[in-house]
Short mmCIF file of C-alpha atoms in Angstrom, two decimals:
data_model
loop_
_atom_site.label_atom_id
_atom_site.label_comp_id
_atom_site.label_asym_id
_atom_site.label_seq_id
_atom_site.Cartn_x
_atom_site.Cartn_y
_atom_site.Cartn_z
CA MET A 224 -12.78 -69.36 30.67
CA ILE A 225 -11.56 -70.11 27.67
CA PRO A 226 -14.14 -72.53 25.70
CA LYS A 227 -12.98 -75.92 25.57
CA ALA A 228 -14.01 -76.22 22.03
CA VAL A 229 -11.25 -73.41 21.32
CA MET A 230 -8.88 -75.12 23.27
CA ASP A 231 -8.94 -78.23 21.55
CA GLU A 232 -8.02 -76.67 17.92
CA TRP A 233 -4.51 -75.85 16.42
CA TYR A 234 -3.15 -72.92 16.40
CA PRO A 235 0.33 -71.47 14.64
CA VAL A 236 2.98 -70.32 16.83
CA ALA A 237 5.98 -70.11 14.94
CA MET A 238 7.99 -70.16 11.43
CA ALA A 239 9.83 -73.72 12.06
CA SER A 240 12.91 -72.86 10.19
CA LEU A 241 13.51 -70.09 12.66
CA ILE A 242 13.67 -72.09 15.85
CA GLY A 243 16.81 -73.41 17.38
CA ALA A 244 17.46 -74.33 20.85
CA GLN A 245 16.71 -70.90 22.31
CA GLY A 246 13.39 -71.09 20.83
CA ARG A 247 10.63 -68.35 20.66
CA GLN A 248 8.67 -67.40 24.14
CA THR A 249 5.30 -66.52 22.87
CA GLN A 250 1.89 -66.91 23.89
CA ILE A 251 -1.33 -68.61 22.91
CA LEU A 252 -4.96 -67.47 23.88
CA GLY A 253 -3.20 -65.60 26.56
CA LEU A 254 -0.89 -68.61 27.66
CA PRO A 255 2.62 -68.41 27.58
CA ILE A 256 4.10 -70.94 26.02
CA ARG A 257 7.89 -71.89 24.81
CA VAL A 258 8.55 -73.13 21.47
CA PHE A 259 12.17 -74.80 21.14
CA ARG A 260 14.05 -77.12 19.63
CA GLN A 261 15.29 -80.37 21.73
CA ALA A 262 19.07 -82.26 21.23
CA ASP A 263 17.51 -84.35 18.92
CA GLY A 264 16.06 -81.73 16.64
CA ALA A 265 12.34 -81.99 17.04
CA ILE A 266 10.90 -78.91 17.96
CA ALA A 267 8.54 -78.89 21.31
CA VAL A 268 6.17 -76.36 22.84
CA HIS A 269 5.88 -76.21 26.23
CA GLY A 270 3.12 -74.37 28.73
CA ALA A 271 3.82 -72.28 31.77
CA ASP A 272 3.86 -75.68 33.98
CA GLY A 273 6.56 -77.04 31.66
CA LYS A 274 3.91 -79.28 30.14
CA ALA A 275 4.62 -80.34 26.73
CA LEU A 276 1.89 -79.46 23.95
CA PRO A 277 0.81 -81.50 21.16
CA VAL A 278 2.87 -80.15 18.39
CA ILE A 279 2.61 -80.77 14.54
CA LEU A 280 4.94 -79.64 11.83
CA ARG A 281 2.82 -78.36 8.82
CA PHE A 282 3.74 -75.41 5.84
CA GLY A 283 6.59 -74.92 7.62
CA HIS A 284 5.29 -73.93 10.83
CA VAL A 285 4.51 -75.19 14.10
CA TRP A 286 1.22 -75.52 15.29
CA VAL A 287 -0.01 -76.54 18.60
CA CYS A 288 -2.86 -77.38 20.30
CA PRO A 289 -3.19 -76.10 24.01
CA GLY A 290 -6.05 -78.94 24.90
CA THR A 291 -6.57 -82.28 23.51
CA PRO A 292 -6.53 -82.32 19.68
CA ALA A 293 -10.19 -82.75 18.58
CA HIS A 294 -8.96 -83.81 15.20
CA ASP A 295 -5.94 -83.57 12.80
CA LEU A 296 -4.66 -80.33 11.42
CA PHE A 297 -6.06 -79.73 7.88
CA THR A 298 -3.93 -80.69 4.87
CA VAL A 299 -3.64 -78.48 1.62
CA PRO A 300 -2.60 -81.22 -1.25
CA GLU A 301 -1.17 -78.36 -3.54
CA ALA A 302 1.54 -78.15 -1.33
CA ASP A 303 3.10 -81.48 -2.25
CA GLN A 304 2.79 -80.94 -5.85
CA PRO A 305 6.18 -80.66 -7.70
CA GLY A 306 7.36 -77.35 -9.02
CA ARG A 307 5.64 -75.36 -6.11
CA ARG A 308 7.37 -72.80 -4.37
CA LEU A 309 6.87 -72.82 -0.75
CA VAL A 310 7.01 -69.55 1.08
CA ASP A 311 7.42 -68.83 4.80
CA CYS A 312 6.20 -65.08 4.66
CA GLY A 313 7.24 -64.37 8.10
CA VAL A 314 5.13 -62.63 10.97
CA VAL A 315 3.01 -59.22 10.96
CA ARG A 316 1.65 -58.75 14.56
CA VAL A 317 -1.81 -57.26 14.49
CA LYS A 318 -3.70 -55.29 17.27
CA CYS A 319 -6.80 -57.06 16.62
CA SER A 320 -9.13 -60.00 17.36
CA PRO A 321 -7.69 -62.94 15.66
CA LEU A 322 -11.03 -63.33 14.04
CA ARG A 323 -11.25 -60.07 12.27
CA ALA A 324 -7.56 -61.22 11.06
CA VAL A 325 -9.66 -63.94 9.12
CA GLU A 326 -12.64 -62.41 7.82
CA ASN A 327 -10.96 -59.61 6.30
CA PHE A 328 -8.90 -62.27 4.51
CA LEU A 329 -12.23 -63.29 3.25
CA ASP A 330 -13.06 -60.22 2.21
CA ILE A 331 -12.65 -58.84 -1.64
CA ALA A 332 -15.08 -56.11 -1.37
CA HIS A 333 -12.07 -53.80 0.28
CA PHE A 334 -9.65 -54.73 -2.67
CA PRO A 335 -10.12 -51.48 -4.69
CA PHE A 336 -10.13 -49.39 -1.58
CA VAL A 337 -7.35 -50.52 0.47
CA HIS A 338 -4.95 -52.64 -1.78
CA THR A 339 -5.46 -49.97 -4.61
CA ASP A 340 -4.21 -50.94 -8.15
CA ILE A 341 -2.73 -54.19 -6.86
CA LEU A 342 -6.01 -56.46 -5.89
CA GLY A 343 -8.04 -54.22 -7.20
CA ALA A 344 -9.23 -50.57 -8.42
CA GLU A 345 -12.27 -48.58 -9.40
CA PRO A 346 -14.11 -48.61 -11.31
CA HIS A 347 -13.98 -52.46 -11.03
CA THR A 348 -15.68 -52.47 -7.57
CA GLU A 349 -18.35 -55.03 -8.57
CA VAL A 350 -18.37 -58.17 -6.51
CA ASN A 351 -20.76 -60.96 -8.80
CA ARG A 352 -22.59 -63.62 -6.74
CA TYR A 353 -20.41 -66.62 -5.72
CA GLU A 354 -21.28 -69.65 -3.95
CA VAL A 355 -20.56 -70.31 -0.05
CA GLN A 356 -21.24 -73.61 1.61
CA ILE A 357 -20.37 -74.88 5.10
CA ARG A 358 -19.00 -78.39 4.15
CA GLU A 359 -20.47 -81.03 6.54
CA ASP A 360 -17.73 -83.45 5.81
CA SER A 361 -14.73 -81.52 6.52
CA ASP A 362 -16.61 -79.24 8.72
CA GLU A 363 -15.24 -76.18 6.45
CA VAL A 364 -16.53 -72.73 4.89
CA TRP A 365 -15.78 -72.60 1.58
CA ALA A 366 -16.53 -70.03 -1.13
CA THR A 367 -16.07 -70.83 -4.87
CA LYS A 368 -16.97 -69.10 -8.07
CA VAL A 369 -15.70 -66.17 -6.59
CA HIS A 370 -14.40 -63.67 -9.50
CA PHE A 371 -12.60 -60.16 -9.37
CA TYR A 372 -10.96 -57.84 -11.87
CA GLN A 373 -7.34 -57.34 -10.61
CA PRO A 374 -4.83 -54.75 -12.04
CA GLN A 375 -1.77 -56.83 -10.67
CA ALA A 376 -3.13 -60.08 -9.13
CA ALA A 377 0.18 -61.60 -8.34
CA LYS A 378 4.01 -60.97 -8.91
CA SER A 379 3.61 -63.33 -11.89
CA ALA A 380 1.09 -61.43 -13.66
CA ALA A 381 1.97 -59.33 -16.58
CA GLY A 382 -1.08 -56.93 -16.31
CA GLY A 383 -4.79 -56.64 -15.40
CA ILE A 384 -7.15 -59.94 -15.84
CA VAL A 385 -10.08 -61.38 -14.03
CA THR A 386 -9.19 -63.42 -11.32
CA GLU A 387 -10.97 -66.29 -10.04
CA TYR A 388 -10.75 -67.45 -6.27
CA MET A 389 -11.86 -70.14 -4.00
CA TYR A 390 -11.73 -69.27 0.17
CA ARG A 391 -11.42 -71.96 2.53
CA VAL A 392 -11.67 -71.86 6.15
CA ALA A 393 -10.04 -74.81 7.30
CA ALA A 394 -9.43 -74.09 11.22
CA PRO A 395 -11.07 -71.30 13.41
CA THR A 396 -8.10 -69.22 12.85
CA ALA A 397 -6.41 -70.06 9.51
CA ALA A 398 -7.77 -69.56 6.03
CA VAL A 399 -6.79 -70.42 2.64
CA LEU A 400 -7.56 -68.90 -0.62
CA TYR A 401 -6.77 -70.13 -4.13
CA LYS A 402 -6.49 -67.83 -6.81
CA THR A 403 -6.16 -68.29 -10.61
CA CYS A 404 -2.48 -68.74 -11.13
CA PRO A 405 -0.98 -66.66 -14.13
CA ALA A 406 2.23 -68.80 -14.67
CA ARG A 407 0.01 -72.03 -15.12
CA PRO A 408 -3.41 -71.56 -16.52
CA GLY A 409 -5.55 -74.57 -14.80
CA GLU A 410 -3.64 -74.68 -11.65
CA TRP A 411 -4.24 -72.97 -8.45
CA ASP A 412 -1.96 -70.49 -6.76
CA VAL A 413 -2.31 -70.95 -2.80
CA ILE A 414 -2.03 -68.39 -0.32
CA GLY A 415 -2.74 -69.11 3.54
CA ILE A 416 -3.60 -67.06 6.51
CA PHE A 417 -2.16 -68.64 9.46
CA VAL A 418 -3.62 -66.53 12.87
CA GLN A 419 -1.71 -66.88 15.93
CA PRO A 420 -4.41 -65.77 18.62
CA LEU A 421 -1.74 -64.08 21.74
CA SER A 422 -5.05 -62.72 23.26
CA GLU A 423 -8.73 -61.72 22.45
CA GLU A 424 -7.04 -58.62 20.90
CA LEU A 425 -4.08 -59.31 19.61
CA CYS A 426 -2.37 -61.80 17.01
CA ASP A 427 0.22 -62.82 15.08
CA VAL A 428 -0.42 -63.43 11.30
CA TRP A 429 1.86 -65.84 9.51
CA PRO A 430 1.25 -65.85 5.80
CA TRP A 431 2.14 -68.18 3.46
CA MET A 432 2.31 -69.33 -0.15
CA ALA A 433 2.24 -72.34 -2.27
CA LEU A 434 2.99 -71.14 -5.90
CA TYR A 435 3.73 -71.70 -9.45
CA ASP A 436 6.41 -69.02 -10.30
CA ASP A 437 9.88 -69.96 -11.53
CA THR A 438 10.90 -66.34 -11.93
CA THR A 439 10.52 -63.73 -8.95
CA PRO A 440 13.13 -63.40 -6.30
CA MET A 441 11.66 -65.15 -3.17
CA ALA A 442 12.32 -61.50 -1.53
CA SER A 443 9.94 -60.03 -3.72
CA LEU A 444 7.10 -62.55 -2.81
CA ILE A 445 7.56 -62.03 0.58
CA GLN A 446 7.63 -58.08 0.14
CA PHE A 447 4.61 -58.38 -2.02
CA GLN A 448 2.42 -60.44 1.00
CA GLN A 449 3.98 -58.26 3.67
CA MET A 450 2.88 -55.02 1.63
CA ILE A 451 -0.74 -56.21 1.56
CA PHE A 452 -0.96 -57.43 5.03
CA LEU A 453 0.15 -54.36 6.25
CA GLN A 454 -2.43 -52.39 4.35
CA ASP A 455 -5.23 -54.78 5.95
CA ARG A 456 -3.48 -53.81 9.39
CA SER A 457 -4.58 -50.23 9.17
CA ILE A 458 -8.03 -51.64 8.89
CA LEU A 459 -8.04 -54.44 11.13
CA GLU A 460 -6.73 -52.08 14.06
CA ASN A 461 -9.55 -49.73 13.55
CA GLN A 462 -12.37 -52.00 13.50
CA ILE A 463 -15.10 -51.64 16.19
CA PRO A 464 -16.47 -53.45 18.14
CA ARG A 465 -13.09 -54.94 18.61
CA LEU A 466 -14.47 -58.14 19.12
CA LEU A 467 -16.42 -60.08 16.15
CA PRO A 468 -19.82 -59.68 16.62
CA LEU A 469 -21.50 -63.49 16.28
CA ASP A 470 -24.92 -61.96 16.37
CA PRO A 471 -26.98 -59.62 14.21
CA GLY A 472 -26.94 -56.19 15.07
CA MET A 473 -26.49 -52.68 13.69
CA GLU A 474 -24.33 -54.31 10.88
CA ILE A 475 -26.56 -54.58 7.61
CA PRO A 476 -24.45 -57.29 5.51
CA THR A 477 -24.89 -57.31 1.45
CA GLN A 478 -24.29 -60.38 -0.99
CA ALA A 479 -20.56 -59.66 -1.08
CA ASP A 480 -20.29 -60.58 2.43
CA LEU A 481 -21.78 -63.98 2.35
CA THR A 482 -18.44 -65.63 3.04
CA SER A 483 -18.18 -63.38 6.28
CA ILE A 484 -21.71 -64.34 7.22
CA ALA A 485 -20.75 -67.98 6.65
CA TYR A 486 -17.76 -67.87 9.09
CA ARG A 487 -19.64 -66.35 11.86
CA ARG A 488 -22.39 -68.58 11.67
CA TRP A 489 -19.77 -71.36 11.96
CA LEU A 490 -17.85 -70.30 14.74
CA LYS A 491 -21.04 -69.60 16.90
CA ARG A 492 -22.41 -72.97 16.28
CA LYS A 493 -19.20 -74.74 17.11
CA GLY A 494 -18.74 -72.27 20.20
CA LEU A 495 -15.62 -70.74 19.03
CA THR A 496 -16.06 -67.45 20.92
CA TYR A 497 -12.65 -66.74 21.78
CA GLY A 498 -12.02 -63.07 19.86
CA ALA A 499 -15.87 -62.96 19.69
CA GLN A 500 -18.70 -61.19 21.19
CA MET A 501 -22.19 -62.35 21.42
CA VAL A 502 -24.24 -59.35 22.01
CA ALA A 503 -25.59 -57.43 19.19
CA ALA A 504 -23.00 -55.09 17.30
CA MET B 1329 -14.68 -48.44 10.48
CA ARG B 1330 -15.33 -44.79 11.78
CA LEU B 1331 -16.23 -42.88 8.98
CA SER B 1332 -13.82 -40.25 9.99
CA HIS B 1333 -11.24 -42.35 8.64
CA GLY B 1334 -12.71 -42.34 5.32
CA PHE B 1335 -12.34 -39.99 2.14
CA VAL B 1336 -14.32 -36.92 0.67
CA ARG B 1337 -14.92 -36.86 -2.68
CA GLY B 1338 -17.54 -34.22 -4.27
CA GLU B 1339 -20.51 -33.96 -1.67
CA SER B 1340 -20.38 -37.41 -0.07
CA LEU B 1341 -18.09 -39.00 2.50
CA ASN B 1342 -16.85 -42.52 1.60
CA CYS B 1343 -15.74 -45.49 3.77
CA ILE B 1344 -12.21 -46.32 3.96
CA TYR B 1345 -12.76 -50.02 4.07
CA HIS B 1346 -15.57 -50.79 1.08
CA GLY B 1347 -16.02 -47.63 -0.29
CA TRP B 1348 -19.32 -46.86 0.82
CA VAL B 1349 -20.92 -43.34 -0.30
CA TYR B 1350 -22.86 -41.19 2.19
CA GLY B 1351 -24.54 -38.07 1.12
CA ALA B 1352 -24.88 -34.84 3.19
CA ASN B 1353 -28.24 -36.29 4.92
CA GLY B 1354 -26.15 -39.22 6.05
CA GLY B 1355 -27.64 -41.92 4.00
CA CYS B 1356 -25.66 -44.17 1.87
CA SER B 1357 -26.29 -43.85 -1.82
CA ARG B 1358 -23.95 -46.37 -3.30
CA ILE B 1359 -22.16 -49.46 -2.40
CA PRO B 1360 -19.28 -49.79 -4.88
CA ALA B 1361 -19.89 -53.87 -4.65
CA HIS B 1362 -23.44 -53.66 -5.65
CA PRO B 1363 -23.42 -50.96 -8.42
CA GLU B 1364 -26.85 -51.59 -9.24
CA LEU B 1365 -28.29 -51.58 -5.92
CA VAL B 1366 -30.19 -48.98 -4.28
CA PRO B 1367 -29.03 -49.02 -0.52
CA PRO B 1368 -31.71 -49.44 1.91
CA ALA B 1369 -32.94 -46.30 3.74
CA SER B 1370 -31.60 -48.00 6.66
CA ILE B 1371 -28.15 -47.57 6.05
CA LYS B 1372 -27.41 -44.15 7.43
CA ALA B 1373 -24.93 -42.62 9.13
CA GLU B 1374 -25.97 -40.04 12.09
CA VAL B 1375 -26.00 -36.42 11.46
CA PHE B 1376 -24.71 -33.42 13.48
CA SER B 1377 -25.61 -29.65 12.54
CA CYS B 1378 -22.17 -28.16 12.67
CA ALA B 1379 -20.75 -24.36 12.47
CA GLN B 1380 -17.46 -22.76 12.09
CA ALA B 1381 -16.27 -19.54 13.84
CA ASN B 1382 -12.82 -18.15 13.48
CA GLY B 1383 -11.16 -21.66 12.58
CA VAL B 1384 -12.98 -23.76 15.21
CA MET B 1385 -15.80 -26.06 14.14
CA PHE B 1386 -18.35 -26.45 16.27
CA ALA B 1387 -21.00 -29.81 16.17
CA GLY B 1388 -24.49 -30.30 17.80
CA PRO B 1389 -27.58 -32.58 17.65
CA ALA B 1390 -29.06 -32.21 14.13
CA GLY B 1391 -31.46 -29.74 13.79
CA ALA B 1392 -30.27 -27.69 16.87
CA THR B 1393 -29.49 -23.78 16.17
CA MET B 1394 -26.25 -23.38 17.85
CA ASP B 1395 -25.25 -20.65 19.92
CA LEU B 1396 -21.34 -19.76 18.85
CA PRO B 1397 -19.53 -18.39 21.23
CA ASP B 1398 -17.80 -15.17 20.66
CA LEU B 1399 -14.26 -15.66 19.34
CA VAL B 1400 -13.95 -12.32 17.55
CA GLY B 1401 -10.43 -11.46 18.04
CA TRP B 1402 -8.93 -15.13 18.80
CA ARG B 1403 -7.09 -17.23 16.13
CA ALA B 1404 -7.10 -20.78 15.71
CA LEU B 1405 -3.67 -22.06 17.01
CA ARG B 1406 -4.00 -26.38 17.83
CA SER B 1407 -5.92 -29.08 18.84
CA MET B 1408 -4.02 -31.31 21.49
CA PRO B 1409 -5.52 -34.53 23.16
CA PHE B 1410 -4.41 -34.14 26.98
CA GLU B 1411 -5.05 -37.77 28.81
CA CYS B 1412 -5.83 -36.20 32.61
CA SER B 1413 -9.36 -35.36 34.34
CA GLN B 1414 -10.99 -31.85 33.94
CA GLN B 1415 -9.91 -31.35 37.57
CA ASP B 1416 -5.98 -32.16 36.62
CA LEU B 1417 -6.34 -29.70 33.42
CA GLU B 1418 -7.53 -26.63 35.80
CA GLN B 1419 -4.92 -27.54 38.43
CA GLY B 1420 -2.29 -27.00 35.67
CA LEU B 1421 -3.86 -23.46 34.52
CA PRO B 1422 -3.31 -20.98 37.56
CA GLY B 1423 -4.43 -17.74 36.67
CA PHE B 1424 -6.56 -18.77 33.59
CA ALA B 1425 -10.17 -18.02 34.14
CA ALA B 1426 -13.47 -20.21 33.69
CA VAL B 1427 -15.39 -17.57 31.59
CA ALA B 1428 -17.61 -19.76 30.15
CA PRO B 1429 -18.15 -23.71 30.64
CA GLY B 1430 -15.40 -25.50 28.80
CA ARG B 1431 -13.70 -22.16 28.25
CA PHE B 1432 -10.68 -20.99 29.80
CA GLU B 1433 -8.74 -17.71 29.19
CA GLY B 1434 -5.51 -16.53 30.54
CA LYS B 1435 -2.20 -14.93 29.94
CA VAL B 1436 1.03 -16.76 29.07
CA THR B 1437 4.17 -15.47 29.39
CA LEU B 1438 6.93 -15.84 26.43
CA GLY B 1439 10.32 -14.72 26.88
CA GLY B 1440 9.44 -10.87 27.53
CA THR B 1441 6.21 -10.65 26.66
CA LYS B 1442 2.71 -11.67 27.43
CA ALA B 1443 0.54 -13.66 25.34
CA GLN B 1444 -3.11 -14.34 25.44
CA LEU B 1445 -4.36 -18.02 25.32
CA CYS B 1446 -8.16 -19.40 24.83
CA LEU B 1447 -8.98 -22.82 25.30
CA LEU B 1448 -12.00 -24.91 24.54
CA VAL B 1449 -12.01 -28.05 26.24
CA GLN B 1450 -13.73 -30.84 24.83
CA GLU B 1451 -14.53 -33.82 27.04
CA LEU B 1452 -13.77 -37.04 24.65
CA ALA B 1453 -13.99 -39.78 27.24
CA LEU B 1454 -13.20 -40.09 31.42
CA GLY B 1455 -9.73 -38.83 31.76
CA LYS B 1456 -9.21 -37.90 28.24
CA ARG B 1457 -9.81 -34.42 26.67
CA MET B 1458 -9.08 -32.48 23.72
CA VAL B 1459 -7.73 -28.91 24.41
CA HIS B 1460 -8.87 -26.55 21.05
CA ALA B 1461 -6.29 -23.25 21.66
CA LEU B 1462 -6.62 -20.15 20.49
CA CYS B 1463 -4.45 -17.10 20.39
CA GLY B 1464 -4.28 -13.89 19.62
CA PRO B 1465 -3.45 -12.71 15.76
CA GLN B 1466 0.17 -11.63 16.48
CA HIS B 1467 1.23 -14.03 18.82
CA ASP B 1468 4.12 -16.28 18.16
CA ALA B 1469 2.31 -19.50 17.45
CA VAL B 1470 5.45 -21.93 17.70
CA ALA B 1471 6.46 -20.35 21.15
CA LEU B 1472 2.63 -20.86 22.32
CA SER B 1473 2.25 -24.46 20.55
CA ARG B 1474 5.64 -25.40 22.48
CA TRP B 1475 4.38 -23.82 25.96
CA LEU B 1476 1.09 -26.16 25.34
CA GLU B 1477 2.99 -29.33 24.93
CA ALA B 1478 5.23 -27.95 28.38
CA LEU B 1479 1.72 -27.96 29.79
CA ARG B 1480 0.57 -31.06 28.68
CA LEU B 1481 3.50 -32.96 29.80
CA ARG B 1482 3.20 -30.97 33.26
CA VAL B 1483 -0.19 -32.08 33.62
CA GLU B 1484 -0.46 -35.61 32.57
CA GLU B 1485 3.07 -36.40 35.10
CA GLU B 1486 1.22 -34.42 37.93
CA LYS B 1487 -1.95 -35.83 37.85
CA ALA B 1488 -3.43 -37.66 40.56
CA ALA B 1489 -2.68 -41.31 40.56
#
């Protein structure tokens, strides 16, 4: 039985630009769905019984609610700023819990080891204290004042810089990070991870970006993000237990794990247990 | 993450995810995200005793003295996973004798000659075992390896439904 809280959320299921009349047969929370473009040009999503599901088109992707939407889909105002390049990166299928995909996105301590010489490098491994809060008004998890030294933080970065980050869990399986924008100091580059839960142990990850970068070719921007996600996939598909533990157990978190701890607490509090296990790890 | 995905650096085994450093006693000596922190003693990997003989690694409970099998004259050839039960495997090895628990020896015909094979079988899980094969020093390793692959194909295809 999938909890109602899980059913009543929004999940990404396709890249809008790739949906034609034929559409895409896919799955959400183990339930088969078809995403297709109707004669009037609008995109619809039907469940196995032919029932139309609530749909929102946002950030270049098709979002669906398998239940009754509890609220609107989150917004990212930066996406509407003039001069922004909006990049749909495609999809990476990962054999892991959708919650594990999100939690890995929130983690920076792995940068020097998994994204070596790109997002981090030894000996610059220290994760300095940052701030985490669950914002009650928007009901989102935010991490701010995150700093990390990076050899090549973005395609537009000329060399190594200390990058400032903010992380935001905007939905159970969607997170956004805001990072120092080399091309426009004072602005943030935005990278989103939109995770489609196919099952509790399989997901399609749709990365998305809103950047200030007038020079890098689109293909290079996409290739950079895909490379990062493929490096993460090697880790994600080997994490145990497969389901994200929401109860403390054998794991010993450190200061660097504050965002993950807040994410798990937030999931547990809201009853968002799809892809999670309640017993101690 | 299993530490077996990790990397060895000097005398320590490091986790591939966040680089946590584990010494020979299993204790975590360093957490790269917090270089000044002395990791709590509770962060400890389980340690096993181990030994080598004839190119084969053996592991047992920590502190146990190990009774290693006599493998003089055998050369380590290959380790191969088999998706089958112990019974399926033994049925696929006619003419092989169980000389000790988990140890089977027999002759294999390759072309015109006969080769001796010793198989040490490690149970990984129900329906999954790792077969560590050894042969004589003069034998054709490639031909024997092919023979083992054919054995595996046969055993996995013929196993009880």
